[in-house]
Structure formats: structure tokens, C-alpha cells
Amino acid sequence: MPIIKYPRIRDPLFYEWDRKAQKCGLRHTIYAVNGDQYTGEWLDNMKHGKGTQVWKNNGAIYSGDWKFGKRDGYGSYSIPDPVTKEYKKVYTGWWKNDHKAGYGVWFYPNGERYEGEWSHGVRSGWGRMCYLDGSSYEGQWQEDRPNGLGMLRLPNGNRYEGYWKDGKKHGPGRYFYLDKGQLLEGTWAADIAKCGVVIDSGRDKAPAPTPYPIPKV
């Protein structure tokens, strides 16, 4: 009885080419169509693990952890100076799902700095903001603005300790006028003191005390 041989069924060539093109593990620099480049680890054709991404449109660099194609874990983000072309660090800290999340430090172009917690890419949680004029705020944040309990310290040493809402003093608090040696304890609404009691506090050692002490009741 003659033996009939049938040709072995093979997958189309594009299946094999696709398997070979799948990126997995540590790879050399991969260039995207738009000019972006990535050097690092892959999993199932997605950036996953440690890697460095360079964006062509603005020259920004991210170096750190990736998870299924998105920045996730610890990493730093830097951009080049438009004049000197030297790289300046913008953010270093934790990421989740391609957004700043967890603890991190953001360096603003004007020299200001925020160090604290983030959520979905905005300041949220407990953090400290150092402003250009020398003042600083340390306390709770929500949706990128002071919300909750916090302290604002001014360049002359005066400070406010109390509650905030939408970036303004709101609720019970205390304002220390260290330059005058006085203390205002009361309630604020939208950055305005509505009611309270003023007492002398270290007035004899203050650099610019008021002419007359507050009479005792």
C-alpha cells in the first residue's frame, strides 16, 4: 500500500516574525516612531522593570521602575535647561500608574520645592512647601492645596498654626506675631480672622513690640 505524505502544516511567516519581535527581558535601546527611545527591561512587549525613557519632543528623561508600560515604583524625572541644556531634576520619588503617588520631592523652575505625599499626580497628604519669598507651609494637603491642619511660617518668623480649607486659613487657629510679641487665638474664614483674643506673648523680647502692652482683664 503506498504511503501518502502530506506536507506539514506551518504557521504563516508573520506569526513567526511577530514572536521574534516580541520584546521580553533586558533589551538595547528601542526607538519609537515619534523618536522617543527606551533602554531597559520588557515583559510581553511592554516596559516592565528597570528602564530609562527619553522623550524627543522636550528631551525629558525618566529613569526608574516601570510596570506594564507605565511608570510605577521609584524613579526620577528630569528636563534639560533651555539655555544651558544641562539636565535639571524635576521630580524624584514614587509613581503609580504613570502618576506621582506616595512620597516624593518636586523642584519648581523658580526655585520653590515641595517635599511630601502625592496622589494621582497632585499634592495630597502630608507635605512641606518652601516658597520663593522664604516662607514655608507644612501640613495637610488635598487636591494640590493646603487642607486640614497645617503651619505657615513667614520670613520674619511670624507663623500661623491651625486649620486650612482650599489653600486659605479657615477654622480655629493661632497666629504668632513674634515681631510684636503678641498672639492672636481665634477663628478664621477664607483667610480672614473673624473673632479671637489677642494677648502679649514674649513682648519684652520682641524686636518691634507695640508701644503699649495689652491691658489685663
Short mmCIF file of C-alpha atoms in Angstrom, two decimals:
data_model
loop_
_atom_site.label_atom_id
_atom_site.label_comp_id
_atom_site.label_asym_id
_atom_site.label_seq_id
_atom_site.Cartn_x
_atom_site.Cartn_y
_atom_site.Cartn_z
CA MET A 1 0.00 0.00 0.00
CA PRO A 2 1.57 3.31 -1.00
CA ILE A 3 2.36 5.81 1.75
CA ILE A 4 0.93 9.23 1.15
CA LYS A 5 2.92 12.05 2.66
CA TYR A 6 1.12 15.25 3.38
CA PRO A 7 3.07 18.49 3.73
CA ARG A 8 3.45 19.61 7.34
CA ILE A 9 1.18 22.46 8.20
CA ARG A 10 3.15 25.54 9.06
CA ASP A 11 2.01 28.78 10.60
CA PRO A 12 2.16 31.77 8.30
CA LEU A 13 5.51 33.51 8.39
CA PHE A 14 4.10 36.65 10.01
CA TYR A 15 3.31 34.60 13.15
CA GLU A 16 6.96 33.67 13.49
CA TRP A 17 8.09 37.19 12.76
CA ASP A 18 5.71 38.51 15.41
CA ARG A 19 7.06 36.09 18.02
CA LYS A 20 10.60 37.17 17.28
CA ALA A 21 9.59 40.83 17.51
CA GLN A 22 8.04 40.45 20.97
CA LYS A 23 10.24 42.25 23.47
CA CYS A 24 10.87 40.48 26.77
CA GLY A 25 13.71 40.84 29.26
CA LEU A 26 16.61 43.28 29.06
CA ARG A 27 16.93 44.90 25.64
CA HIS A 28 19.10 47.51 23.99
CA THR A 29 17.68 50.92 23.12
CA ILE A 30 14.35 50.73 21.30
CA TYR A 31 13.29 53.71 19.18
CA ALA A 32 9.63 54.60 18.72
CA VAL A 33 8.22 56.01 15.51
CA ASN A 34 7.96 59.50 17.04
CA GLY A 35 11.63 59.48 18.05
CA ASP A 36 11.23 58.54 21.73
CA GLN A 37 13.72 55.96 22.99
CA TYR A 38 13.69 53.44 25.80
CA THR A 39 16.50 51.34 27.25
CA GLY A 40 15.70 48.70 29.82
CA GLU A 41 13.58 45.71 30.69
CA TRP A 42 10.44 44.47 28.97
CA LEU A 43 7.66 41.98 29.64
CA ASP A 44 5.16 40.86 26.99
CA ASN A 45 6.21 43.71 24.72
CA MET A 46 5.68 46.34 27.46
CA LYS A 47 8.15 48.34 29.51
CA HIS A 48 8.41 46.42 32.78
CA GLY A 49 11.17 46.52 35.38
CA LYS A 50 14.08 48.99 35.37
CA GLY A 51 14.43 51.33 32.43
CA THR A 52 15.15 54.80 31.07
CA GLN A 53 12.84 56.69 28.73
CA VAL A 54 13.87 59.76 26.69
CA TRP A 55 11.16 61.88 25.06
CA LYS A 56 12.18 63.56 21.82
CA ASN A 57 9.73 66.48 21.88
CA ASN A 58 11.14 68.07 25.07
CA GLY A 59 14.23 65.97 25.84
CA ALA A 60 12.83 64.88 29.21
CA ILE A 61 14.26 61.76 30.85
CA TYR A 62 12.64 59.32 33.25
CA SER A 63 14.81 56.70 34.90
CA GLY A 64 13.33 54.19 37.29
CA ASP A 65 10.71 51.48 37.68
CA TRP A 66 8.08 50.50 35.12
CA LYS A 67 5.07 48.24 35.34
CA PHE A 68 3.18 47.04 32.27
CA GLY A 69 4.21 50.04 30.17
CA LYS A 70 3.70 52.76 32.80
CA ARG A 71 5.91 54.47 35.36
CA ASP A 72 5.27 52.60 38.57
CA GLY A 73 7.61 52.37 41.56
CA TYR A 74 10.56 54.64 42.33
CA GLY A 75 12.08 56.91 39.72
CA SER A 76 13.31 60.38 38.79
CA TYR A 77 12.16 62.78 36.07
CA SER A 78 14.47 65.45 34.63
CA ILE A 79 14.29 68.05 31.85
CA PRO A 80 17.04 69.99 30.06
CA ASP A 81 17.58 73.68 30.77
CA PRO A 82 16.52 75.66 27.67
CA VAL A 83 19.68 77.81 27.86
CA THR A 84 22.48 75.65 29.24
CA LYS A 85 20.99 72.34 28.01
CA GLU A 86 22.06 70.78 31.31
CA TYR A 87 19.57 68.42 32.89
CA LYS A 88 17.72 69.60 35.99
CA LYS A 89 15.87 67.20 38.23
CA VAL A 90 12.17 67.98 38.41
CA TYR A 91 10.81 65.11 40.49
CA THR A 92 12.24 62.20 42.38
CA GLY A 93 10.08 59.79 44.31
CA TRP A 94 7.33 57.24 43.91
CA TRP A 95 4.95 56.69 40.99
CA LYS A 96 1.82 54.67 40.42
CA ASN A 97 0.02 54.09 37.12
CA ASP A 98 2.14 56.80 35.40
CA HIS A 99 1.34 59.47 38.04
CA LYS A 100 3.21 60.80 41.06
CA ALA A 101 1.94 58.85 44.08
CA GLY A 102 3.39 58.30 47.53
CA TYR A 103 6.38 60.24 48.85
CA GLY A 104 8.40 62.45 46.53
CA VAL A 105 10.16 65.79 46.00
CA TRP A 106 9.18 68.26 43.24
CA PHE A 107 11.58 71.05 42.23
CA TYR A 108 9.85 74.05 40.67
CA PRO A 109 11.56 76.16 37.95
CA ASN A 110 11.54 79.30 40.14
CA GLY A 111 13.43 77.56 42.95
CA GLU A 112 10.46 76.55 45.11
CA ARG A 113 10.28 72.97 46.41
CA TYR A 114 7.63 70.58 47.68
CA GLU A 115 8.53 67.52 49.71
CA GLY A 116 5.81 65.17 50.83
CA GLU A 117 2.99 62.93 49.74
CA TRP A 118 1.27 62.77 46.35
CA SER A 119 -1.87 61.15 44.97
CA HIS A 120 -2.86 60.90 41.30
CA GLY A 121 -0.13 63.37 40.37
CA VAL A 122 -1.08 66.19 42.78
CA ARG A 123 0.00 67.14 46.30
CA SER A 124 -2.17 65.21 48.71
CA GLY A 125 -1.45 64.04 52.26
CA TRP A 126 1.26 65.48 54.49
CA GLY A 127 3.91 67.70 52.94
CA ARG A 128 6.16 70.72 53.21
CA MET A 129 6.26 73.54 50.64
CA CYS A 130 9.15 76.02 50.57
CA TYR A 131 8.24 79.23 48.72
CA LEU A 132 10.46 81.66 46.87
CA ASP A 133 9.92 84.51 49.36
CA GLY A 134 11.33 82.41 52.21
CA SER A 135 8.02 81.36 53.73
CA SER A 136 7.03 77.73 54.16
CA TYR A 137 3.93 75.66 54.77
CA GLU A 138 3.95 72.28 56.46
CA GLY A 139 0.82 70.27 56.99
CA GLN A 140 -2.01 68.52 55.25
CA TRP A 141 -2.78 68.85 51.54
CA GLN A 142 -5.74 67.87 49.41
CA GLU A 143 -6.10 68.25 45.64
CA ASP A 144 -2.90 70.32 45.41
CA ARG A 145 -3.86 72.89 48.10
CA PRO A 146 -3.49 73.17 51.88
CA ASN A 147 -6.45 71.48 53.51
CA GLY A 148 -6.70 70.39 57.12
CA LEU A 149 -4.20 71.10 59.88
CA GLY A 150 -1.04 72.97 58.95
CA MET A 151 1.51 75.65 59.84
CA LEU A 152 2.56 78.64 57.74
CA ARG A 153 5.88 80.23 58.68
CA LEU A 154 6.72 83.69 57.26
CA PRO A 155 10.22 85.04 56.54
CA ASN A 156 10.12 87.36 59.58
CA GLY A 157 9.39 84.43 61.89
CA ASN A 158 5.67 85.04 62.34
CA ARG A 159 3.59 81.90 61.93
CA TYR A 160 0.05 80.61 61.76
CA GLU A 161 -0.89 77.25 63.25
CA GLY A 162 -4.37 75.97 62.59
CA TYR A 163 -6.82 74.74 60.02
CA TRP A 164 -6.98 75.38 56.28
CA LYS A 165 -9.52 74.96 53.52
CA ASP A 166 -8.87 75.29 49.78
CA GLY A 167 -5.50 76.92 50.41
CA LYS A 168 -6.77 79.53 52.90
CA LYS A 169 -6.81 79.81 56.68
CA HIS A 170 -10.21 78.53 57.74
CA GLY A 171 -11.32 77.37 61.17
CA PRO A 172 -9.71 77.59 64.61
CA GLY A 173 -6.08 78.66 64.74
CA ARG A 174 -3.35 80.70 66.37
CA TYR A 175 -1.28 83.47 64.79
CA PHE A 176 2.06 84.21 66.48
CA TYR A 177 3.29 87.78 65.89
CA LEU A 178 6.85 87.16 67.06
CA ASP A 179 7.99 90.55 65.79
CA LYS A 180 5.50 92.26 68.12
CA GLY A 181 5.41 89.68 70.89
CA GLN A 182 1.70 89.01 70.57
CA LEU A 183 -0.54 86.04 69.96
CA LEU A 184 -3.94 86.01 68.25
CA GLU A 185 -6.05 82.97 69.02
CA GLY A 186 -9.37 82.72 67.25
CA THR A 187 -11.30 81.59 64.22
CA TRP A 188 -10.61 82.30 60.53
CA ALA A 189 -12.81 82.18 57.45
CA ALA A 190 -11.36 82.38 53.92
CA ASP A 191 -8.04 83.81 55.21
CA ILE A 192 -9.70 86.48 57.40
CA ALA A 193 -9.69 86.43 61.20
CA LYS A 194 -13.35 86.69 62.23
CA CYS A 195 -13.04 86.62 66.00
CA GLY A 196 -10.43 85.93 68.63
CA VAL A 197 -8.37 87.07 71.58
CA VAL A 198 -5.03 88.92 71.40
CA ILE A 199 -2.55 88.53 74.26
CA ASP A 200 1.03 89.58 74.86
CA SER A 201 3.43 86.69 74.42
CA GLY A 202 7.13 87.45 74.84
CA ARG A 203 6.57 91.13 74.18
CA ASP A 204 9.55 92.19 76.29
CA LYS A 205 11.92 90.29 73.97
CA ALA A 206 10.22 91.11 70.67
CA PRO A 207 12.24 93.11 68.09
CA ALA A 208 9.38 95.52 67.28
CA PRO A 209 6.88 95.47 70.16
CA THR A 210 3.74 97.61 70.19
CA PRO A 211 4.01 100.93 72.12
CA TYR A 212 1.69 99.78 74.89
CA PRO A 213 1.01 96.35 76.37
CA ILE A 214 -2.44 94.86 76.17
CA PRO A 215 -4.28 95.56 79.47
CA LYS A 216 -5.24 92.58 81.53
CA VAL A 217 -8.94 91.98 82.06
#
